[in-house]
CSV table of C-alpha atoms in Angstrom, one decimal:
chain,number,residue,atom,x,y,z
V,76,MET,CA,84.9,224.1,127.9
V,77,ASP,CA,86.5,221.3,129.8
V,78,ALA,CA,85.3,218.0,130.5
V,79,SER,CA,82.5,219.0,133.0
V,80,ASP,CA,81.3,220.7,130.5
V,81,LYS,CA,80.0,218.3,128.5
V,82,VAL,CA,76.8,217.2,127.2
V,83,PRO,CA,75.6,214.1,128.0
V,84,GLU,CA,75.0,211.8,124.8
V,85,GLN,CA,70.7,211.4,124.4
V,86,PRO,CA,69.6,208.4,121.9
V,87,PRO,CA,68.4,209.0,119.3
V,88,ALA,CA,65.0,210.4,118.4
V,89,GLY,CA,62.0,208.6,118.0
V,90,PRO,CA,59.4,209.5,115.1
V,91,ALA,CA,58.0,213.2,116.0
V,92,GLY,CA,61.7,213.6,117.8
V,93,GLN,CA,60.3,211.4,120.9
V,94,PRO,CA,62.8,208.9,122.0
V,95,ALA,CA,63.6,205.6,120.5
V,96,PRO,CA,61.6,202.5,122.4
V,97,ALA,CA,64.6,200.3,124.7
V,98,ARG,CA,65.6,197.3,122.5
V,99,PRO,CA,64.4,193.8,124.1
V,100,ALA,CA,66.3,191.4,125.6
V,101,PRO,CA,67.5,188.5,124.1
V,102,ALA,CA,64.5,185.6,124.0
V,103,PRO,CA,66.6,182.6,126.0
V,104,ALA,CA,68.2,179.8,124.1
V,105,PRO,CA,65.3,177.3,123.9
V,106,ALA,CA,65.6,173.8,126.3
V,107,PRO,CA,67.2,171.1,124.0
V,108,ALA,CA,64.5,168.7,123.3
V,109,PRO,CA,64.5,165.3,125.0
V,110,LYS,CA,66.2,162.7,123.4
V,111,GLY,CA,64.1,159.4,121.7
V,112,PRO,CA,64.1,155.8,122.5
V,113,SER,CA,67.4,154.4,120.8
V,114,VAL,CA,67.2,152.1,118.1
V,115,LEU,CA,67.7,148.7,120.1
V,116,THR,CA,65.2,150.0,122.6
V,117,ARG,CA,62.6,151.0,119.0
V,118,ILE,CA,63.4,147.6,117.5
V,119,ARG,CA,62.9,145.3,121.2
V,120,GLY,CA,59.6,147.4,121.3
V,121,GLN,CA,58.0,146.1,118.6
V,122,VAL,CA,58.8,142.9,118.9
V,123,GLN,CA,57.1,142.4,122.1
V,124,ALA,CA,54.2,144.7,120.9
V,125,ALA,CA,53.9,141.9,118.1
V,126,ALA,CA,54.3,139.2,120.7
V,127,ALA,CA,51.7,140.5,122.6
V,128,ALA,CA,49.1,141.4,119.6
V,129,GLY,CA,49.8,137.2,118.7
V,130,PRO,CA,51.0,135.8,115.5
V,131,PRO,CA,48.9,136.8,112.8
V,132,PRO,CA,46.2,134.0,110.8
V,133,GLY,CA,48.1,131.7,108.5
V,134,PRO,CA,50.8,129.0,109.1
V,135,ALA,CA,52.5,131.5,112.3
V,136,ARG,CA,49.9,130.2,114.4
V,137,PRO,CA,50.1,126.9,116.7
V,138,GLY,CA,46.7,125.6,115.0
V,139,PHE,CA,47.7,126.1,111.6
V,140,TRP,CA,49.4,122.6,111.7
V,141,ARG,CA,47.8,120.0,112.7
V,142,SER,CA,49.6,116.8,112.0
V,143,PRO,CA,49.7,114.5,114.8
V,144,LEU,CA,52.7,112.5,113.7
V,145,ARG,CA,54.7,115.8,114.3
V,146,GLY,CA,57.1,116.0,117.4
V,147,PRO,CA,60.4,115.5,119.0
V,148,TRP,CA,60.8,111.4,118.4
V,149,LEU,CA,59.8,111.9,114.7
V,150,THR,CA,62.5,115.1,114.0
V,151,GLY,CA,64.6,112.8,116.2
V,152,VAL,CA,64.8,109.9,114.1
V,153,PHE,CA,65.1,111.3,111.0
V,154,GLY,CA,68.3,114.1,112.4
V,155,LEU,CA,70.3,111.3,113.2
V,156,VAL,CA,69.5,109.5,110.0
V,157,LEU,CA,71.0,112.3,108.5
V,158,LEU,CA,73.8,113.0,110.7
V,159,VAL,CA,74.8,109.7,109.3
V,160,GLY,CA,74.1,110.0,105.6
V,161,VAL,CA,75.7,113.9,105.6
V,162,THR,CA,78.8,113.1,107.3
V,163,VAL,CA,79.3,110.1,104.9
V,164,LEU,CA,78.5,112.6,102.3
V,165,PHE,CA,80.6,115.1,103.1
V,166,VAL,CA,83.7,112.7,103.8
V,167,THR,CA,83.3,111.2,100.0
V,168,GLY,CA,82.4,114.9,98.9
V,169,LEU,CA,86.3,116.1,100.0
V,170,LEU,CA,87.4,112.2,98.9
V,171,SER,CA,86.0,113.4,95.0
V,172,TYR,CA,88.0,116.9,95.0
V,173,ALA,CA,91.5,115.5,95.9
V,174,ALA,CA,91.0,112.7,93.2
V,175,TYR,CA,91.5,116.2,90.8
V,176,ASN,CA,95.2,116.5,92.2
V,177,PRO,CA,93.8,120.0,92.6
V,178,ASP,CA,97.1,121.1,95.0
V,179,LEU,CA,99.2,119.9,91.6
V,180,ALA,CA,98.7,122.6,88.6
V,181,PRO,CA,96.1,124.8,88.5
V,182,ARG,CA,94.8,123.5,85.2
V,183,ASN,CA,93.4,121.0,87.7
V,184,ASP,CA,91.8,122.9,90.0
V,185,GLN,CA,88.4,124.8,89.5
V,186,THR,CA,88.5,126.4,92.9
V,187,PRO,CA,91.4,128.5,92.7
V,188,ASP,CA,90.4,130.7,95.8
V,189,LYS,CA,89.4,128.3,98.4
V,190,GLY,CA,92.4,128.9,100.5
V,191,TRP,CA,92.7,127.0,103.8
V,192,LEU,CA,89.5,125.0,102.9
V,193,GLY,CA,92.1,122.4,101.0
V,194,PHE,CA,93.6,121.9,103.7
V,195,TYR,CA,93.2,118.4,104.1
V,196,LEU,CA,94.6,117.7,100.7
V,197,PHE,CA,96.7,114.5,99.9
V,198,THR,CA,98.5,113.1,96.3
V,199,TRP,CA,95.3,111.0,95.2
V,200,PRO,CA,96.7,106.8,94.9
V,201,THR,CA,96.7,104.9,92.2
V,202,SER,CA,95.8,102.2,94.5
V,203,PRO,CA,93.5,100.3,95.0
V,204,TYR,CA,92.6,101.5,91.2
V,205,TRP,CA,88.4,101.1,92.3
V,206,LEU,CA,89.1,104.0,95.0
V,207,TYR,CA,87.3,106.6,93.1
V,208,ARG,CA,85.1,104.2,91.5
V,209,LEU,CA,83.4,103.5,95.3
V,210,THR,CA,84.4,106.6,97.2
V,211,GLN,CA,82.3,108.3,93.6
V,212,GLY,CA,79.7,106.3,93.5
V,213,THR,CA,78.8,105.9,97.2
V,214,HIS,CA,79.2,109.9,97.2
V,215,THR,CA,76.5,110.3,94.2
V,216,VAL,CA,74.6,107.7,95.2
V,217,LEU,CA,74.0,108.4,98.8
V,218,GLY,CA,73.5,111.8,97.8
V,219,VAL,CA,69.9,110.6,96.1
V,220,VAL,CA,68.5,108.2,98.3
V,221,LEU,CA,68.8,111.3,101.8
V,222,VAL,CA,66.1,113.3,99.5
V,223,PRO,CA,63.3,111.6,101.1
V,224,VAL,CA,64.7,111.8,104.3
V,225,LEU,CA,66.0,115.8,103.8
V,226,LEU,CA,62.6,116.6,102.7
V,227,ALA,CA,61.0,115.0,106.1
V,228,LYS,CA,63.6,116.6,108.3
V,229,LEU,CA,62.3,119.3,106.9
V,230,TRP,CA,58.2,118.6,107.0
V,231,SER,CA,58.5,118.6,110.8
V,232,VAL,CA,60.0,121.1,111.8
V,233,ILE,CA,58.0,123.5,109.6
V,234,PRO,CA,56.2,124.7,111.9
V,235,LYS,CA,59.6,126.2,113.6
V,236,LEU,CA,60.4,128.4,110.3
V,237,PHE,CA,56.7,130.4,110.7
V,238,GLU,CA,57.1,130.7,114.5
V,239,TRP,CA,56.1,133.9,116.4
V,240,PRO,CA,57.4,136.7,116.6
V,241,PRO,CA,60.0,136.2,113.9
V,242,LEU,CA,62.9,137.6,115.8
V,243,ARG,CA,63.0,137.8,119.8
V,244,SER,CA,66.4,138.5,120.2
V,245,ALA,CA,70.1,139.3,119.0
V,246,ALA,CA,70.8,135.3,120.0
V,247,HIS,CA,67.4,134.3,118.6
V,248,ALA,CA,68.8,136.1,115.4
V,249,LEU,CA,72.0,134.2,114.6
V,250,GLU,CA,70.3,130.9,115.8
V,251,ARG,CA,67.2,131.9,112.9
V,252,LEU,CA,70.8,133.3,110.4
V,253,SER,CA,72.2,129.3,111.0
V,254,LEU,CA,68.6,128.1,110.1
V,255,LEU,CA,68.5,130.1,107.0
V,256,LEU,CA,71.7,128.8,105.6
V,257,LEU,CA,71.6,125.1,106.7
V,258,VAL,CA,68.0,124.7,104.9
V,259,GLY,CA,69.2,126.8,102.6
V,260,GLY,CA,72.2,125.3,101.7
V,261,ALA,CA,71.2,121.4,102.2
V,262,GLY,CA,68.8,123.2,99.3
V,263,PHE,CA,71.4,124.3,97.0
V,264,THR,CA,74.0,121.2,97.5
V,265,PHE,CA,71.8,118.7,96.9
V,266,ALA,CA,70.7,120.4,94.0
V,267,THR,CA,73.4,121.5,92.5
V,268,GLY,CA,74.8,117.1,92.7
V,269,ILE,CA,71.9,115.8,91.4
V,270,LEU,CA,71.3,118.3,88.0
V,271,ASN,CA,75.4,117.3,87.5
V,272,ILE,CA,74.1,113.4,88.1
V,273,GLN,CA,71.0,114.0,85.3
V,274,LEU,CA,73.9,116.1,83.2
V,275,ASP,CA,71.9,119.5,83.8
V,276,TYR,CA,74.5,121.9,83.0
V,277,VAL,CA,72.5,124.6,83.9
V,278,PHE,CA,74.8,126.0,86.5
V,279,PRO,CA,75.4,130.4,86.4
V,280,GLY,CA,78.8,129.5,86.6
V,281,SER,CA,81.6,126.1,87.5
V,282,PHE,CA,79.5,123.1,89.1
V,283,TYR,CA,82.7,122.0,90.6
V,284,THR,CA,83.6,125.9,92.4
V,285,LEU,CA,78.9,126.4,93.0
V,286,HIS,CA,79.4,122.9,94.6
V,287,PHE,CA,82.4,123.2,97.0
V,288,TYR,CA,81.4,126.3,98.7
V,289,GLY,CA,78.2,125.6,98.7
V,290,ALA,CA,79.0,122.0,100.7
V,291,TRP,CA,80.9,124.2,102.8
V,292,VAL,CA,78.2,127.1,103.6
V,293,PHE,CA,75.9,124.1,104.6
V,294,MET,CA,77.9,121.8,106.6
V,295,GLY,CA,79.3,124.5,108.8
V,296,ALA,CA,75.5,125.4,109.8
V,297,PHE,CA,74.6,122.1,110.0
V,298,VAL,CA,77.9,121.5,112.9
V,299,VAL,CA,76.3,124.0,114.5
V,300,HIS,CA,72.9,122.8,114.3
V,301,VAL,CA,74.1,119.0,115.7
V,302,ALA,CA,76.1,120.9,118.3
V,303,PHE,CA,72.7,123.1,119.4
V,304,ARG,CA,70.3,119.7,118.8
V,305,PHE,CA,72.3,116.3,119.5
V,306,PRO,CA,71.5,115.7,122.9
V,307,ARG,CA,67.5,116.9,122.0
V,308,ALA,CA,67.3,114.4,119.4
V,309,VAL,CA,68.8,111.5,121.6
V,310,ARG,CA,66.4,112.3,124.5
V,311,ALA,CA,63.6,111.9,121.7
V,312,VAL,CA,64.3,109.0,120.6
V,313,ARG,CA,65.2,107.2,123.3
V,314,ALA,CA,61.7,108.3,125.0
V,315,GLY,CA,60.2,106.4,122.6
V,316,ARG,CA,57.9,107.0,119.1
V,317,LEU,CA,54.8,106.7,122.0
V,318,HIS,CA,55.7,109.9,124.4
V,319,GLN,CA,54.3,113.0,122.6
V,320,PRO,CA,54.9,115.8,125.1
V,321,ALA,CA,52.6,118.4,126.0
V,322,PRO,CA,52.5,121.6,123.6
V,323,ASP,CA,53.5,124.4,125.4
V,324,SER,CA,56.7,122.4,127.1
V,325,GLU,CA,60.1,123.2,126.3
V,326,GLU,CA,60.2,119.0,125.2
V,327,ALA,CA,58.0,119.6,122.8
V,328,ALA,CA,60.0,122.5,121.3
V,329,GLY,CA,57.1,124.3,119.1
V,330,LEU,CA,57.2,120.5,117.0
V,331,VAL,CA,53.6,119.8,118.7
V,332,SER,CA,50.2,120.9,117.8
V,333,PRO,CA,48.0,121.7,120.0
V,334,ASN,CA,44.9,121.1,118.1
V,335,PRO,CA,45.9,117.6,116.4
V,336,ALA,CA,44.0,116.0,113.6
V,337,ALA,CA,43.0,112.3,113.2
V,338,PRO,CA,46.3,110.0,112.5
V,339,THR,CA,45.6,108.6,109.2
V,340,ILE,CA,49.2,106.5,110.0
V,341,THR,CA,51.3,105.5,112.8
V,342,ARG,CA,54.7,107.7,113.5
V,343,ARG,CA,56.4,104.4,112.4
V,344,GLY,CA,54.7,104.0,109.3
V,345,ALA,CA,55.7,107.5,108.5
V,346,VAL,CA,59.1,106.2,109.0
V,347,ALA,CA,58.6,103.1,106.5
V,348,MET,CA,57.6,105.0,104.2
V,349,VAL,CA,60.4,107.3,104.0
V,350,GLY,CA,62.7,104.8,103.9
V,351,ALA,CA,60.6,102.7,100.9
V,352,GLY,CA,61.4,106.1,99.4
V,353,SER,CA,64.5,106.0,99.9
V,354,LEU,CA,65.3,102.3,99.4
V,355,ALA,CA,62.7,102.9,95.5
V,356,LEU,CA,65.7,105.4,94.5
V,357,LEU,CA,68.6,103.1,95.5
V,358,MET,CA,67.5,100.6,93.5
V,359,VAL,CA,66.9,102.9,90.0
V,360,THR,CA,70.3,105.0,90.8
V,361,ALA,CA,73.0,102.3,92.1
V,362,GLY,CA,72.7,100.3,89.0
V,363,GLN,CA,74.5,103.2,87.0
V,364,SER,CA,77.9,103.1,89.6
V,365,ILE,CA,77.5,99.0,90.0
V,366,GLY,CA,77.2,98.4,86.1
V,367,GLY,CA,77.3,95.5,85.0
V,368,TRP,CA,73.6,93.8,84.4
V,369,TRP,CA,72.4,96.6,87.6
V,370,ARG,CA,73.0,99.3,85.0
V,371,ARG,CA,69.3,98.2,83.6
V,372,THR,CA,67.8,98.8,87.3
V,373,ALA,CA,69.5,102.5,86.7
V,374,LEU,CA,66.3,104.5,85.3
V,375,LEU,CA,66.7,107.3,86.8
V,376,ALA,CA,70.8,107.6,85.9
V,377,PRO,CA,70.8,109.4,82.3
V,378,HIS,CA,73.7,106.8,81.5
V,379,GLY,CA,71.0,104.5,82.3
V,380,ARG,CA,70.7,103.7,78.7
V,381,ASP,CA,71.9,100.8,76.7
V,382,PRO,CA,75.3,101.9,75.3
V,383,GLY,CA,75.6,99.7,72.5
V,384,SER,CA,77.4,96.7,71.8
V,385,GLY,CA,80.6,95.5,70.9
V,386,PRO,CA,84.1,96.0,71.9
V,387,ASN,CA,83.3,99.4,72.6
V,388,GLY,CA,80.1,99.3,74.2
V,389,PHE,CA,81.1,100.6,77.0
V,390,GLN,CA,79.1,104.2,78.8
V,391,VAL,CA,81.2,107.8,77.5
V,392,ASN,CA,80.8,110.6,78.8
V,393,LYS,CA,80.7,113.4,76.4
V,394,THR,CA,81.0,111.9,72.7
V,395,ALA,CA,83.6,113.2,70.0
V,396,ALA,CA,81.1,115.5,68.6
V,397,SER,CA,79.9,117.0,71.9
V,398,SER,CA,83.2,118.0,72.3
V,399,GLY,CA,84.3,119.3,68.7
V,400,ILE,CA,86.0,116.8,67.7
V,401,ARG,CA,86.3,116.8,63.6
V,402,PRO,CA,87.5,113.9,61.6
V,403,SER,CA,91.4,116.1,60.5
V,404,ASP,CA,91.3,116.2,64.0
V,405,ILE,CA,91.9,112.1,64.8
V,406,GLY,CA,92.9,111.5,61.0
V,407,ALA,CA,95.8,110.2,59.5
V,408,ALA,CA,97.9,113.7,60.2
V,409,TRP,CA,97.5,113.0,63.6
V,410,ARG,CA,100.4,112.9,65.5
V,411,LEU,CA,101.7,112.5,69.4
V,412,THR,CA,104.3,114.9,70.3
V,413,VAL,CA,106.5,113.4,73.4
V,414,ARG,CA,108.5,116.4,75.6
V,415,GLY,CA,110.7,116.7,78.6
V,416,GLY,CA,113.8,116.9,79.7
V,417,GLY,CA,114.4,119.3,77.0
V,418,ARG,CA,114.0,116.9,73.9
V,419,GLN,CA,110.9,116.3,72.3
V,420,GLU,CA,109.8,112.8,69.7
V,421,VAL,CA,106.9,113.4,67.0
V,422,LEU,CA,105.0,109.7,67.0
V,423,THR,CA,102.1,108.6,64.4
V,424,ARG,CA,100.1,106.1,65.5
V,425,GLU,CA,101.5,103.5,63.6
V,426,MET,CA,104.7,104.2,65.3
V,427,LEU,CA,102.7,104.2,68.8
V,428,LEU,CA,101.8,100.3,67.4
V,429,ALA,CA,104.7,99.4,66.9
V,430,MET,CA,105.8,99.9,70.6
V,431,PRO,CA,105.9,97.3,73.3
V,432,GLN,CA,101.8,96.6,74.5
V,433,GLN,CA,101.1,97.1,77.5
V,434,LYS,CA,97.7,96.1,78.7
V,435,SER,CA,96.0,97.1,82.1
V,436,ALA,CA,92.0,95.9,83.1
V,437,LEU,CA,91.0,99.1,84.5
V,438,PRO,CA,87.3,101.2,84.7
V,439,ILE,CA,86.4,104.7,84.1
V,440,ALA,CA,84.1,106.3,86.9
V,441,CYS,CA,83.2,109.7,86.6
V,442,VAL,CA,81.7,112.5,88.6
V,443,GLU,CA,78.5,112.1,87.6
V,444,GLY,CA,78.6,108.8,89.4
V,445,TRP,CA,78.3,106.6,86.4
V,446,SER,CA,81.3,104.5,86.3
V,447,THR,CA,82.1,100.8,83.7
V,448,PRO,CA,83.4,97.8,84.7
V,449,ASP,CA,86.7,96.7,84.1
V,450,GLN,CA,87.6,97.2,80.2
V,451,ASP,CA,90.8,95.0,78.9
V,452,TRP,CA,93.2,98.1,77.4
V,453,SER,CA,96.4,98.0,75.7
V,454,GLY,CA,99.3,100.8,74.5
V,455,VAL,CA,101.4,102.2,75.7
V,456,ARG,CA,103.2,102.6,79.2
V,457,LEU,CA,103.7,106.5,80.3
V,458,SER,CA,106.7,105.4,81.9
V,459,ASP,CA,108.2,104.7,78.4
V,460,LEU,CA,107.1,107.6,76.4
V,461,ALA,CA,108.5,109.1,79.2
V,462,ALA,CA,111.9,107.2,78.6
V,463,LEU,CA,111.6,108.4,74.9
V,464,VAL,CA,112.4,111.6,76.3
V,465,GLY,CA,115.1,110.7,79.3
V,466,LEU,CA,112.6,110.6,82.1
V,467,GLY,CA,111.9,106.9,81.7
V,468,THR,CA,113.4,106.7,85.5
V,469,ASP,CA,111.8,108.4,88.2
V,470,THR,CA,109.2,109.5,85.9
V,471,PRO,CA,108.3,113.5,86.6
V,472,GLN,CA,104.6,114.5,86.6
V,473,VAL,CA,103.2,114.8,83.3
V,474,LEU,CA,100.6,117.3,81.8
V,475,VAL,CA,98.3,115.7,78.8
V,476,GLU,CA,96.3,117.8,76.5
V,477,SER,CA,94.4,116.6,74.1
V,478,VAL,CA,93.4,117.9,70.5
V,479,GLN,CA,90.0,119.0,72.2
V,480,ARG,CA,89.5,122.8,71.8
V,481,GLY,CA,88.0,124.4,75.1
V,482,GLY,CA,86.2,123.0,77.7
V,483,SER,CA,87.1,121.4,81.1
V,484,PHE,CA,89.7,119.2,81.6
V,485,SER,CA,91.1,119.2,77.9
V,486,SER,CA,94.0,118.8,79.3
V,487,VAL,CA,95.3,117.6,83.0
V,488,VAL,CA,98.7,117.3,84.7
V,489,LEU,CA,98.9,113.5,86.3
V,490,ALA,CA,101.2,113.2,90.1
V,491,PRO,CA,104.3,111.2,89.5
V,492,ASN,CA,103.0,108.6,91.3
V,493,GLN,CA,100.0,108.5,88.2
V,494,ALA,CA,103.1,108.5,86.0
V,495,ARG,CA,105.2,106.0,87.4
V,496,ASP,CA,102.4,102.9,87.9
V,497,GLN,CA,102.6,100.6,85.3
V,498,ARG,CA,98.9,100.1,84.6
V,499,SER,CA,98.9,103.9,83.4
V,500,LEU,CA,98.9,103.5,79.4
V,501,LEU,CA,98.1,105.5,76.7
V,502,ALA,CA,95.9,103.3,75.1
V,503,VAL,CA,95.0,102.5,71.8
V,504,ARG,CA,92.7,98.9,71.9
V,505,VAL,CA,90.2,98.3,74.3
V,506,ASN,CA,89.0,94.5,74.4
V,507,GLY,CA,91.2,93.4,71.8
V,508,ALA,CA,89.0,96.5,69.2
V,509,ASP,CA,90.5,99.8,68.2
V,510,LEU,CA,89.2,102.8,70.5
V,511,SER,CA,85.8,104.7,68.5
V,512,PRO,CA,86.2,108.3,68.3
V,513,ASP,CA,83.8,108.2,71.5
V,514,HIS,CA,86.1,106.2,73.7
V,515,GLY,CA,89.2,108.4,72.7
V,516,TYR,CA,90.2,107.1,68.9
V,517,PRO,CA,93.3,107.3,67.9
V,518,ALA,CA,95.0,107.3,71.7
V,519,ARG,CA,93.6,108.2,75.1
V,520,VAL,CA,95.0,107.6,78.8
V,521,ILE,CA,94.0,105.2,81.7
V,522,VAL,CA,95.1,105.5,85.0
V,523,PRO,CA,93.9,103.4,88.4
V,524,GLY,CA,91.9,105.1,90.3
V,525,ALA,CA,91.6,108.3,88.4
V,526,PRO,CA,88.7,110.3,87.7
V,527,GLY,CA,86.8,109.6,83.9
V,528,VAL,CA,88.1,113.6,83.3
V,529,HIS,CA,91.3,112.9,84.0
V,530,ASN,CA,91.7,110.0,81.6
V,531,THR,CA,92.4,112.4,79.1
V,532,LYS,CA,90.7,111.5,75.2
V,533,TRP,CA,92.4,112.1,71.6
V,534,VAL,CA,95.5,112.6,73.1
V,535,THR,CA,97.6,114.7,71.0
V,536,ARG,CA,100.8,116.1,73.8
V,537,LEU,CA,102.4,114.9,76.6
V,538,THR,CA,104.9,116.9,78.7
V,539,PHE,CA,107.1,115.5,81.0
V,540,GLY,CA,108.8,117.4,84.1
V,541,GLU,CA,108.0,120.7,83.0
V,542,PRO,CA,106.2,123.4,84.9
V,543,ALA,CA,102.1,122.4,84.0
C-alpha cells in the first residue's frame, strides 16, 4: 500500500467497543485573591477605632483625674525648678566622675566602655583642696532635696501618662518613648543615687556603671523634653497661678480636669508644701557634707552617727574588719615596698617614722556625700618616697596598692600632679596620734582634692612611673 491507502488512526475504544469520551478542556487559572490592607493601614484603623470608641473606664478617662490644682502653671513651676536643679545635678555628677581620673589607668575606671561619653574628662586638680568635698556634697544633697519636686512634677502630669488612645501616630509614638525614658531614667538615677548614699548596695552590678549610664539616658530624654516643653512652661508661669485654661484647649495640654473637685489647698500652697518637704530633707541631710556640729542634724545619713571620740574620732567608709584586714596584715611583719626607675626600697614603719615628717590639714570626702572637717595628718611626702628610687624630681604618677584583698579601689593610680603636691602624704599619724586600724594603720595615702576611695588605706606598695 502506498501512503494514500493508510487507515486513519481511531481514538481508543471505550467500554463495549464504544469510542472514549473527549478529554475536558483544562480549567481556567483562579483569579488572584485581592490584597488585604497593609500592616500600617490595619494599625491606623485600630487606632481610629479605639479613638472613636472612647477611653475605657479608669485613669484613661479625663474625668478620672479631678484635682483642681493640676494645670500648666503648677507643672511649669515644678518643671523650671527641675530644669535648674537637674542641670546642677548632672554637672556635679560629671565632675565627680572626672575626679577619679578614669583615663589615667583602667583600675581607676569603673566604666571602661564609656567611649565618647568621657569627652570632657580632664586631670583632676589638687587645688582648692576642698573642691571634691564641695562638688560631691552638692551633688548628693541636691539629689535628695529634689525628690519632692520630682514627685510633685510627676503627680502634676500623671493624666498625660494615661492619655487615650495611647498611640496616635508615629510621631506620637516617639514622644511616648521619650517620656518613658524620661520617667524611667529619672526614677532609676535618683533611686540608685539614694541607695548609694544610704550604703545599701543592692545593685546587680557596679553602682558607678549603672548610675553613670542611667544618668546619660535620663539626661538625653531630659534635654529632648526641655527642648519641646520649655517655651510652654515659661508661658504658663508668666500667665500666673490664677489663670486656668479650658480643659479641651491646646493650652491646657490635657492637664486640666473637665470636672474638678472642690479645692482643699491653693496652687501656691501646694508649691509651698513641696518646698517645705525639700527644706526638711535639706536639714536632715546636708549635715553629713558640712560636718562639725551640723553632722548631728543629718538624721537620714548613715554617717550621721557618732564616730567616737579622740584623735581618730571621725568618719570612715569601711572598717578594717569589713574590708577583710587581718591583724597579721598590719602587724609587725608589715612592710612598705617603694618601686620605680628600676629600683626598689623596702621600709618598715619605724623607718617611715625616721624620715622627715610633714603635716597637711585635709578632709576626707566620699562619693556617698559625707565628708569630715580638716584633719591634721602627718607622714612622709609622696615626692620624698619617690626620691628613694631616684624619681623625686618631677615625680611621675604612682600606683598605690593596699593589703586589702580585692574590692573596688583596693589599688588606685594617682596622677603626677597629685604625687607632686607637697600636701600629698603617706600618713602614719592623724591629729597627733597613730592611725587606728579603721583609718588605715600602719600607713595611708592622703591627697588634697581626691575622692575618699583614692586616699588608699593599709598601703603596702608604691610604684612610681611604671605602667599601671
